PDB file of C-alpha atoms and ligand atoms in Angstrom:
ATOM      1  CA  MET A 259     127.912 107.058  89.197  1.00  0.00           C
ATOM      2  CA  GLU A 260     124.360 108.182  88.518  1.00  0.00           C
ATOM      3  CA  ARG A 261     122.650 110.518  86.095  1.00  0.00           C
ATOM      4  CA  LEU A 262     122.587 114.100  87.325  1.00  0.00           C
ATOM      5  CA  GLN A 263     118.824 114.572  86.961  1.00  0.00           C
ATOM      6  CA  LYS A 264     118.201 111.393  88.929  1.00  0.00           C
ATOM      7  CA  VAL A 265     120.509 112.494  91.732  1.00  0.00           C
ATOM      8  CA  ILE A 266     118.797 115.894  91.939  1.00  0.00           C
ATOM      9  CA  ALA A 267     115.381 114.245  92.021  1.00  0.00           C
ATOM     10  CA  SER A 268     116.387 111.713  94.657  1.00  0.00           C
ATOM     11  CA  ALA A 269     117.810 114.486  96.844  1.00  0.00           C
ATOM     12  CA  GLY A 270     114.194 115.587  97.154  1.00  0.00           C
ATOM     13  CA  VAL A 271     114.779 118.974  95.517  1.00  0.00           C
ATOM     14  CA  THR A 272     112.321 118.433  92.697  1.00  0.00           C
ATOM     15  CA  SER A 273     110.949 115.835  90.261  1.00  0.00           C
ATOM     16  CA  ARG A 274     113.171 114.240  87.636  1.00  0.00           C
ATOM     17  CA  ARG A 275     111.393 116.116  84.822  1.00  0.00           C
ATOM     18  CA  LYS A 276     111.832 119.472  86.561  1.00  0.00           C
ATOM     19  CA  ALA A 277     115.466 118.586  87.245  1.00  0.00           C
ATOM     20  CA  GLU A 278     115.979 118.050  83.516  1.00  0.00           C
ATOM     21  CA  GLU A 279     114.503 121.470  82.802  1.00  0.00           C
ATOM     22  CA  LEU A 280     116.752 123.091  85.412  1.00  0.00           C
ATOM     23  CA  ILE A 281     119.799 121.430  83.839  1.00  0.00           C
ATOM     24  CA  LYS A 282     118.836 122.605  80.339  1.00  0.00           C
ATOM     25  CA  GLU A 283     118.237 126.115  81.670  1.00  0.00           C
ATOM     26  CA  GLY A 284     121.790 126.235  83.056  1.00  0.00           C
ATOM     27  CA  LYS A 285     120.654 126.340  86.687  1.00  0.00           C
ATOM     28  CA  VAL A 286     122.758 123.383  87.765  1.00  0.00           C
ATOM     29  CA  GLN A 287     126.472 123.380  88.576  1.00  0.00           C
ATOM     30  CA  VAL A 288     128.709 120.418  89.215  1.00  0.00           C
ATOM     31  CA  ASN A 289     131.999 121.145  90.974  1.00  0.00           C
ATOM     32  CA  GLY A 290     131.767 124.829  90.083  1.00  0.00           C
ATOM     33  CA  LYS A 291     130.869 124.394  86.401  1.00  0.00           C
ATOM     34  CA  VAL A 292     127.468 124.896  84.794  1.00  0.00           C
ATOM     35  CA  VAL A 293     126.286 121.618  83.247  1.00  0.00           C
ATOM     36  CA  THR A 294     123.565 121.702  80.603  1.00  0.00           C
ATOM     37  CA  GLU A 295     123.910 118.202  79.258  1.00  0.00           C
ATOM     38  CA  LEU A 296     121.275 115.723  80.388  1.00  0.00           C
ATOM     39  CA  GLY A 297     122.643 112.408  81.512  1.00  0.00           C
ATOM     40  CA  THR A 298     125.898 113.766  82.893  1.00  0.00           C
ATOM     41  CA  LYS A 299     127.130 111.205  85.402  1.00  0.00           C
ATOM     42  CA  VAL A 300     127.935 112.268  88.948  1.00  0.00           C
ATOM     43  CA  ASN A 301     128.860 110.524  92.179  1.00  0.00           C
ATOM     44  CA  THR A 302     128.343 111.162  95.876  1.00  0.00           C
ATOM     45  CA  THR A 303     131.516 113.220  96.266  1.00  0.00           C
ATOM     46  CA  ASP A 304     130.569 115.761  93.562  1.00  0.00           C
ATOM     47  CA  GLU A 305     129.417 119.179  94.705  1.00  0.00           C
ATOM     48  CA  ILE A 306     126.080 119.905  93.034  1.00  0.00           C
ATOM     49  CA  LEU A 307     124.389 123.302  93.148  1.00  0.00           C
ATOM     50  CA  VAL A 308     120.792 123.769  92.016  1.00  0.00           C
ATOM     51  CA  ASN A 309     119.790 127.419  91.717  1.00  0.00           C
ATOM     52  CA  ASN A 310     123.022 128.166  93.619  1.00  0.00           C
ATOM     53  CA  LYS A 311     121.976 125.935  96.535  1.00  0.00           C
ATOM     54  CA  LEU A 312     124.063 122.958  97.524  1.00  0.00           C
ATOM     55  CA  ILE A 313     122.194 119.659  97.457  1.00  0.00           C
ATOM     56  CA  THR A 314     123.131 116.814  99.715  1.00  0.00           C
ATOM     57  CA  ILE A 315     123.304 113.301  98.409  1.00  0.00           C
ATOM     58  CA  GLU A 316     122.236 110.871 101.050  1.00  0.00           C
ATOM     59  CA  ASP A 317     123.387 107.301 101.264  1.00  0.00           C
ATOM     60  CA  LYS A 318     120.506 104.929 100.675  1.00  0.00           C
ATOM     61  CA  GLU A 319     118.893 103.498 103.773  1.00  0.00           C
ATOM     62  CA  TYR A 320     116.393 100.651 104.104  1.00  0.00           C
ATOM     63  CA  TYR A 321     114.382  99.677 107.158  1.00  0.00           C
ATOM     64  CA  LEU A 322     111.780  97.138 108.188  1.00  0.00           C
ATOM     65  CA  LEU A 323     109.466  98.383 110.939  1.00  0.00           C
ATOM     66  CA  ASN A 324     106.836  96.506 112.907  1.00  0.00           C
ATOM     67  CA  LYS A 325     104.352  99.340 112.839  1.00  0.00           C
ATOM     68  CA  PRO A 326     102.325  99.773 116.023  1.00  0.00           C
ATOM     69  CA  ARG A 327      98.651 100.764 116.098  1.00  0.00           C
ATOM     70  CA  GLY A 328      97.962 104.509 116.378  1.00  0.00           C
ATOM     71  CA  VAL A 329     100.747 105.755 114.118  1.00  0.00           C
ATOM     72  CA  VAL A 330     100.192 107.400 110.728  1.00  0.00           C
ATOM     73  CA  THR A 331     102.006 106.082 107.654  1.00  0.00           C
ATOM     74  CA  THR A 332     103.231 109.380 106.284  1.00  0.00           C
ATOM     75  CA  THR A 333     106.142 111.795 106.676  1.00  0.00           C
ATOM     76  CA  ALA A 334     104.024 114.691 108.012  1.00  0.00           C
ATOM     77  CA  ASP A 335     100.601 114.827 109.649  1.00  0.00           C
ATOM     78  CA  ASP A 336      98.414 117.908 109.768  1.00  0.00           C
ATOM     79  CA  LYS A 337      96.632 116.606 112.893  1.00  0.00           C
ATOM     80  CA  ASP A 338      99.929 116.295 114.777  1.00  0.00           C
ATOM     81  CA  ARG A 339      99.593 112.571 115.295  1.00  0.00           C
ATOM     82  CA  LYS A 340     102.608 110.317 115.669  1.00  0.00           C
ATOM     83  CA  ILE A 341     104.122 109.371 112.283  1.00  0.00           C
ATOM     84  CA  VAL A 342     106.079 106.264 111.298  1.00  0.00           C
ATOM     85  CA  THR A 343     109.306 108.127 110.545  1.00  0.00           C
ATOM     86  CA  ASP A 344     109.333 109.337 114.198  1.00  0.00           C
ATOM     87  CA  LEU A 345     109.996 105.739 115.192  1.00  0.00           C
ATOM     88  CA  ILE A 346     113.243 105.417 113.232  1.00  0.00           C
ATOM     89  CA  ASN A 347     116.445 106.991 114.386  1.00  0.00           C
ATOM     90  CA  THR A 348     117.991 108.472 111.241  1.00  0.00           C
ATOM     91  CA  LYS A 349     118.708 111.835 109.694  1.00  0.00           C
ATOM     92  CA  ALA A 350     118.039 110.507 106.188  1.00  0.00           C
ATOM     93  CA  ARG A 351     114.808 111.619 104.536  1.00  0.00           C
ATOM     94  CA  ILE A 352     113.204 108.219 104.490  1.00  0.00           C
ATOM     95  CA  TYR A 353     109.568 107.593 103.677  1.00  0.00           C
ATOM     96  CA  PRO A 354     107.235 104.602 103.988  1.00  0.00           C
ATOM     97  CA  ILE A 355     106.745 102.280 101.008  1.00  0.00           C
ATOM     98  CA  GLY A 356     102.992 102.092 100.602  1.00  0.00           C
ATOM     99  CA  ARG A 357     100.593 102.628 103.410  1.00  0.00           C
ATOM    100  CA  LEU A 358      99.205 100.883 106.465  1.00  0.00           C
ATOM    101  CA  ASP A 359      96.104 102.341 108.096  1.00  0.00           C
ATOM    102  CA  TYR A 360      96.337 104.151 111.453  1.00  0.00           C
ATOM    103  CA  ASP A 361      94.948 101.079 113.223  1.00  0.00           C
ATOM    104  CA  THR A 362      96.826  98.460 111.154  1.00  0.00           C
ATOM    105  CA  THR A 363      99.990  96.912 112.600  1.00  0.00           C
ATOM    106  CA  GLY A 364     102.911  95.034 111.108  1.00  0.00           C
ATOM    107  CA  ALA A 365     105.486  94.975 108.336  1.00  0.00           C
ATOM    108  CA  LEU A 366     106.315  98.323 106.801  1.00  0.00           C
ATOM    109  CA  LEU A 367     109.396  99.091 104.707  1.00  0.00           C
ATOM    110  CA  LEU A 368     110.897 102.573 104.695  1.00  0.00           C
ATOM    111  CA  THR A 369     113.652 103.975 102.505  1.00  0.00           C
ATOM    112  CA  ASN A 370     115.012 107.012 100.693  1.00  0.00           C
ATOM    113  CA  ASP A 371     115.557 104.925  97.530  1.00  0.00           C
ATOM    114  CA  GLY A 372     112.780 105.647  95.032  1.00  0.00           C
ATOM    115  CA  ASP A 373     113.736 102.798  92.676  1.00  0.00           C
ATOM    116  CA  PHE A 374     113.580 100.274  95.492  1.00  0.00           C
ATOM    117  CA  ALA A 375     110.206 101.666  96.623  1.00  0.00           C
ATOM    118  CA  ASN A 376     108.809 101.383  93.091  1.00  0.00           C
ATOM    119  CA  ILE A 377     109.820  97.735  92.793  1.00  0.00           C
ATOM    120  CA  VAL A 378     108.211  96.853  96.129  1.00  0.00           C
ATOM    121  CA  MET A 379     104.986  98.680  95.252  1.00  0.00           C
ATOM    122  CA  HIS A 380     104.530  97.556  91.659  1.00  0.00           C
ATOM    123  CA  PRO A 381     102.069  94.649  91.413  1.00  0.00           C
ATOM    124  CA  LYS A 382     104.146  93.268  88.497  1.00  0.00           C
ATOM    125  CA  SER A 383     107.016  92.529  90.898  1.00  0.00           C
ATOM    126  CA  GLY A 384     104.670  89.935  92.403  1.00  0.00           C
ATOM    127  CA  ILE A 385     105.727  90.675  95.973  1.00  0.00           C
ATOM    128  CA  ASP A 386     103.389  89.050  98.488  1.00  0.00           C
ATOM    129  CA  LYS A 387     101.740  91.288 101.041  1.00  0.00           C
ATOM    130  CA  VAL A 388     100.474  88.877 103.669  1.00  0.00           C
ATOM    131  CA  TYR A 389      97.883  90.045 106.186  1.00  0.00           C
ATOM    132  CA  LEU A 390      96.222  88.439 109.168  1.00  0.00           C
ATOM    133  CA  ALA A 391      92.704  89.772 109.573  1.00  0.00           C
ATOM    134  CA  LYS A 392      90.321  89.295 112.485  1.00  0.00           C
ATOM    135  CA  LEU A 393      86.817  89.264 111.083  1.00  0.00           C
ATOM    136  CA  GLU A 394      83.469  89.819 112.734  1.00  0.00           C
ATOM    137  CA  GLY A 395      81.557  86.702 111.751  1.00  0.00           C
ATOM    138  CA  ILE A 396      82.826  83.443 110.301  1.00  0.00           C
ATOM    139  CA  ILE A 397      83.836  83.247 106.682  1.00  0.00           C
ATOM    140  CA  LYS A 398      82.682  80.381 104.447  1.00  0.00           C
ATOM    141  CA  GLY A 399      84.493  78.568 101.650  1.00  0.00           C
ATOM    142  CA  GLU A 400      82.290  80.209  99.075  1.00  0.00           C
ATOM    143  CA  GLN A 401      83.281  83.702 100.246  1.00  0.00           C
ATOM    144  CA  ILE A 402      86.942  82.689 100.273  1.00  0.00           C
ATOM    145  CA  ASN A 403      86.572  81.559  96.666  1.00  0.00           C
ATOM    146  CA  THR A 404      85.000  84.883  95.736  1.00  0.00           C
ATOM    147  CA  LEU A 405      88.041  86.695  97.197  1.00  0.00           C
ATOM    148  CA  LYS A 406      90.326  84.472  95.112  1.00  0.00           C
ATOM    149  CA  LYS A 407      88.316  84.986  91.931  1.00  0.00           C
ATOM    150  CA  GLY A 408      88.331  88.718  92.550  1.00  0.00           C
ATOM    151  CA  VAL A 409      86.071  91.471  93.823  1.00  0.00           C
ATOM    152  CA  LYS A 410      85.587  94.889  92.278  1.00  0.00           C
ATOM    153  CA  LEU A 411      86.995  97.917  94.090  1.00  0.00           C
ATOM    154  CA  ASP A 412      86.471 101.228  92.267  1.00  0.00           C
ATOM    155  CA  ASN A 413      85.488  99.153  89.238  1.00  0.00           C
ATOM    156  CA  ILE A 414      88.811  97.310  89.166  1.00  0.00           C
ATOM    157  CA  LEU A 415      88.956  93.587  89.811  1.00  0.00           C
ATOM    158  CA  VAL A 416      91.347  92.719  92.638  1.00  0.00           C
ATOM    159  CA  LYS A 417      92.168  89.172  93.609  1.00  0.00           C
ATOM    160  CA  ALA A 418      93.636  87.570  96.663  1.00  0.00           C
ATOM    161  CA  SER A 419      96.412  85.224  95.605  1.00  0.00           C
ATOM    162  CA  ARG A 420      95.870  83.136  98.762  1.00  0.00           C
ATOM    163  CA  VAL A 421      93.232  83.049 101.475  1.00  0.00           C
ATOM    164  CA  LYS A 422      93.481  80.743 104.463  1.00  0.00           C
ATOM    165  CA  LEU A 423      91.091  80.399 107.369  1.00  0.00           C
ATOM    166  CA  LYS A 424      93.415  80.092 110.389  1.00  0.00           C
ATOM    167  CA  LYS A 425      91.127  80.054 113.423  1.00  0.00           C
ATOM    168  CA  ILE A 426      87.462  80.219 114.392  1.00  0.00           C
ATOM    169  CA  ASN A 427      86.056  81.498 117.680  1.00  0.00           C
ATOM    170  CA  PRO A 428      82.400  80.391 117.698  1.00  0.00           C
ATOM    171  CA  GLU A 429      81.645  81.979 121.115  1.00  0.00           C
ATOM    172  CA  LYS A 430      82.761  85.397 119.996  1.00  0.00           C
ATOM    173  CA  ASN A 431      81.617  84.814 116.413  1.00  0.00           C
ATOM    174  CA  THR A 432      84.957  85.880 114.970  1.00  0.00           C
ATOM    175  CA  CYS A 433      87.619  84.263 112.821  1.00  0.00           C
ATOM    176  CA  MET A 434      91.218  84.851 111.797  1.00  0.00           C
ATOM    177  CA  VAL A 435      91.997  84.797 108.079  1.00  0.00           C
ATOM    178  CA  GLU A 436      95.350  85.079 106.347  1.00  0.00           C
ATOM    179  CA  ILE A 437      95.087  86.837 103.006  1.00  0.00           C
ATOM    180  CA  THR A 438      97.831  87.485 100.439  1.00  0.00           C
ATOM    181  CA  ILE A 439      97.616  90.257  97.865  1.00  0.00           C
ATOM    182  CA  HIS A 440     100.062  91.857  95.432  1.00  0.00           C
ATOM    183  CA  GLU A 441      98.658  95.355  95.097  1.00  0.00           C
ATOM    184  CA  GLY A 442      98.460  98.096  97.693  1.00  0.00           C
ATOM    185  CA  LYS A 443      95.226  99.956  97.047  1.00  0.00           C
ATOM    186  CA  ASN A 444      93.828 102.188  99.751  1.00  0.00           C
ATOM    187  CA  HIS A 445      92.233 100.069 102.519  1.00  0.00           C
ATOM    188  CA  GLN A 446      92.394  97.172 100.104  1.00  0.00           C
ATOM    189  CA  VAL A 447      92.097  94.284 102.554  1.00  0.00           C
ATOM    190  CA  LYS A 448      89.298  95.870 104.585  1.00  0.00           C
ATOM    191  CA  ARG A 449      87.393  96.714 101.390  1.00  0.00           C
ATOM    192  CA  MET A 450      87.884  93.230  99.949  1.00  0.00           C
ATOM    193  CA  PHE A 451      86.412  91.640 103.082  1.00  0.00           C
ATOM    194  CA  GLU A 452      83.619  94.212 103.104  1.00  0.00           C
ATOM    195  CA  ALA A 453      82.841  93.222  99.510  1.00  0.00           C
ATOM    196  CA  VAL A 454      82.049  89.694 100.746  1.00  0.00           C
ATOM    197  CA  GLY A 455      80.151  90.955 103.807  1.00  0.00           C
ATOM    198  CA  PHE A 456      82.726  91.099 106.617  1.00  0.00           C
ATOM    199  CA  HIS A 457      83.954  93.839 108.882  1.00  0.00           C
ATOM    200  CA  VAL A 458      87.679  93.660 109.717  1.00  0.00           C
ATOM    201  CA  GLU A 459      88.136  94.174 113.467  1.00  0.00           C
ATOM    202  CA  LYS A 460      91.902  93.975 113.452  1.00  0.00           C
ATOM    203  CA  LEU A 461      94.513  93.899 110.725  1.00  0.00           C
ATOM    204  CA  HIS A 462      98.171  92.956 110.928  1.00  0.00           C
ATOM    205  CA  ARG A 463     100.611  92.687 108.010  1.00  0.00           C
ATOM    206  CA  GLU A 464     102.770  89.679 108.721  1.00  0.00           C
ATOM    207  CA  ARG A 465     105.066  89.972 105.754  1.00  0.00           C
ATOM    208  CA  VAL A 466     106.024  91.978 102.673  1.00  0.00           C
ATOM    209  CA  GLY A 467     107.902  89.597 100.351  1.00  0.00           C
ATOM    210  CA  ILE A 468     110.831  88.200 102.323  1.00  0.00           C
ATOM    211  CA  PHE A 469     110.369  90.726 105.125  1.00  0.00           C
ATOM    212  CA  ALA A 470     108.414  89.244 108.015  1.00  0.00           C
ATOM    213  CA  VAL A 471     108.070  90.940 111.371  1.00  0.00           C
ATOM    214  CA  GLN A 472     107.658  87.987 113.706  1.00  0.00           C
ATOM    215  CA  ASP A 473     111.053  88.696 115.306  1.00  0.00           C
ATOM    216  CA  LEU A 474     110.384  92.400 115.847  1.00  0.00           C
ATOM    217  CA  LYS A 475     108.297  93.676 118.751  1.00  0.00           C
ATOM    218  CA  SER A 476     105.666  96.302 118.038  1.00  0.00           C
ATOM    219  CA  GLY A 477     107.515  99.566 117.265  1.00  0.00           C
ATOM    220  CA  GLU A 478     110.857  97.816 116.723  1.00  0.00           C
ATOM    221  CA  TYR A 479     112.746  98.042 113.447  1.00  0.00           C
ATOM    222  CA  ARG A 480     115.891  96.799 111.765  1.00  0.00           C
ATOM    223  CA  LYS A 481     118.023  97.754 108.788  1.00  0.00           C
ATOM    224  CA  LEU A 482     117.833  95.580 105.696  1.00  0.00           C
ATOM    225  CA  SER A 483     121.031  93.836 104.678  1.00  0.00           C
ATOM    226  CA  PRO A 484     122.683  94.566 101.289  1.00  0.00           C
ATOM    227  CA  LYS A 485     121.761  91.010 100.264  1.00  0.00           C
ATOM    228  CA  GLU A 486     118.091  91.650 101.058  1.00  0.00           C
ATOM    229  CA  VAL A 487     118.177  94.897  99.062  1.00  0.00           C
ATOM    230  CA  SER A 488     119.695  93.104  96.082  1.00  0.00           C
ATOM    231  CA  ILE A 489     117.000  90.408  96.237  1.00  0.00           C
ATOM    232  CA  ILE A 490     114.369  93.119  95.757  1.00  0.00           C
ATOM    233  CA  TYR A 491     116.367  94.688  92.895  1.00  0.00           C
ATOM    234  CA  SER A 492     116.477  91.289  91.193  1.00  0.00           C
ATOM    235  CA  LEU A 493     112.648  91.408  90.949  1.00  0.00           C
ATOM    236  CA  LYS A 494     112.713  94.545  88.786  1.00  0.00           C
ATOM    237  CA  LYS A 495     110.715  93.934  85.598  1.00  0.00           C
TER     238      LYS A 495
HETATM  239  N1  URA B 623      94.513  97.003 103.599  1.00  0.00           N
HETATM  240  C1  URA B 623      93.792  97.712 104.495  1.00  0.00           C
HETATM  241  O1  URA B 623      92.583  97.711 104.460  1.00  0.00           O
HETATM  242  N2  URA B 623      94.447  98.416 105.428  1.00  0.00           N
HETATM  243  C2  URA B 623      95.786  98.430 105.529  1.00  0.00           C
HETATM  244  O2  URA B 623      96.329  99.089 106.411  1.00  0.00           O
HETATM  245  C3  URA B 623      96.530  97.688 104.592  1.00  0.00           C
HETATM  246  C4  URA B 623      95.860  96.984 103.637  1.00  0.00           C
END
């Protein structure tokens, strides 16, 4: 059983606030009766009409995708490029949790469960986002320390919780660095490396929390198990 306004909002009809207004205005019916009381509990078998239109309550779905390069992390693209939800065979209105750039590969969670998405995205949940970056140039200890102490992006200090130099290629003058962060600001990893003087040539997200993609080929995905979903719920602050 869930609160009516929450169910309406999660059906994608409108925001939770607007749903509350619609309920108070008498525009919502449950099983043929107008309901004006906020917080009325409903379940998936109830017939809910909003402005006389039936809303469908979807079961919650959760996926882990190994995002390939050249796919946009969105649910619609005005330039008609391939989008991540095209890669997943479902009728549910799922959306990506956070964003990976067009040229970034790796772990991306998708769901139609807003609460789950909020937990994964909120820095307070402390969920590791682990990236492997190929840098032009070779990073030094001092620059790694700066990333750990924090660099300013849009005037906000962001820190890497771990930075590890994994490999150096002196001939090509490149290196591979694993970096762990907890936030998901726009282009965060690329901008953090830029802040210490490095261009990121390639970026792959190896893992989001417990969800690593080493067993998934590029473009492959799998459903999360109920146990995995409950582990994320247990991190709710
Ligand atoms: N940071 C970036 O710069 N790009 C991504 O795609 C993800 C994190």
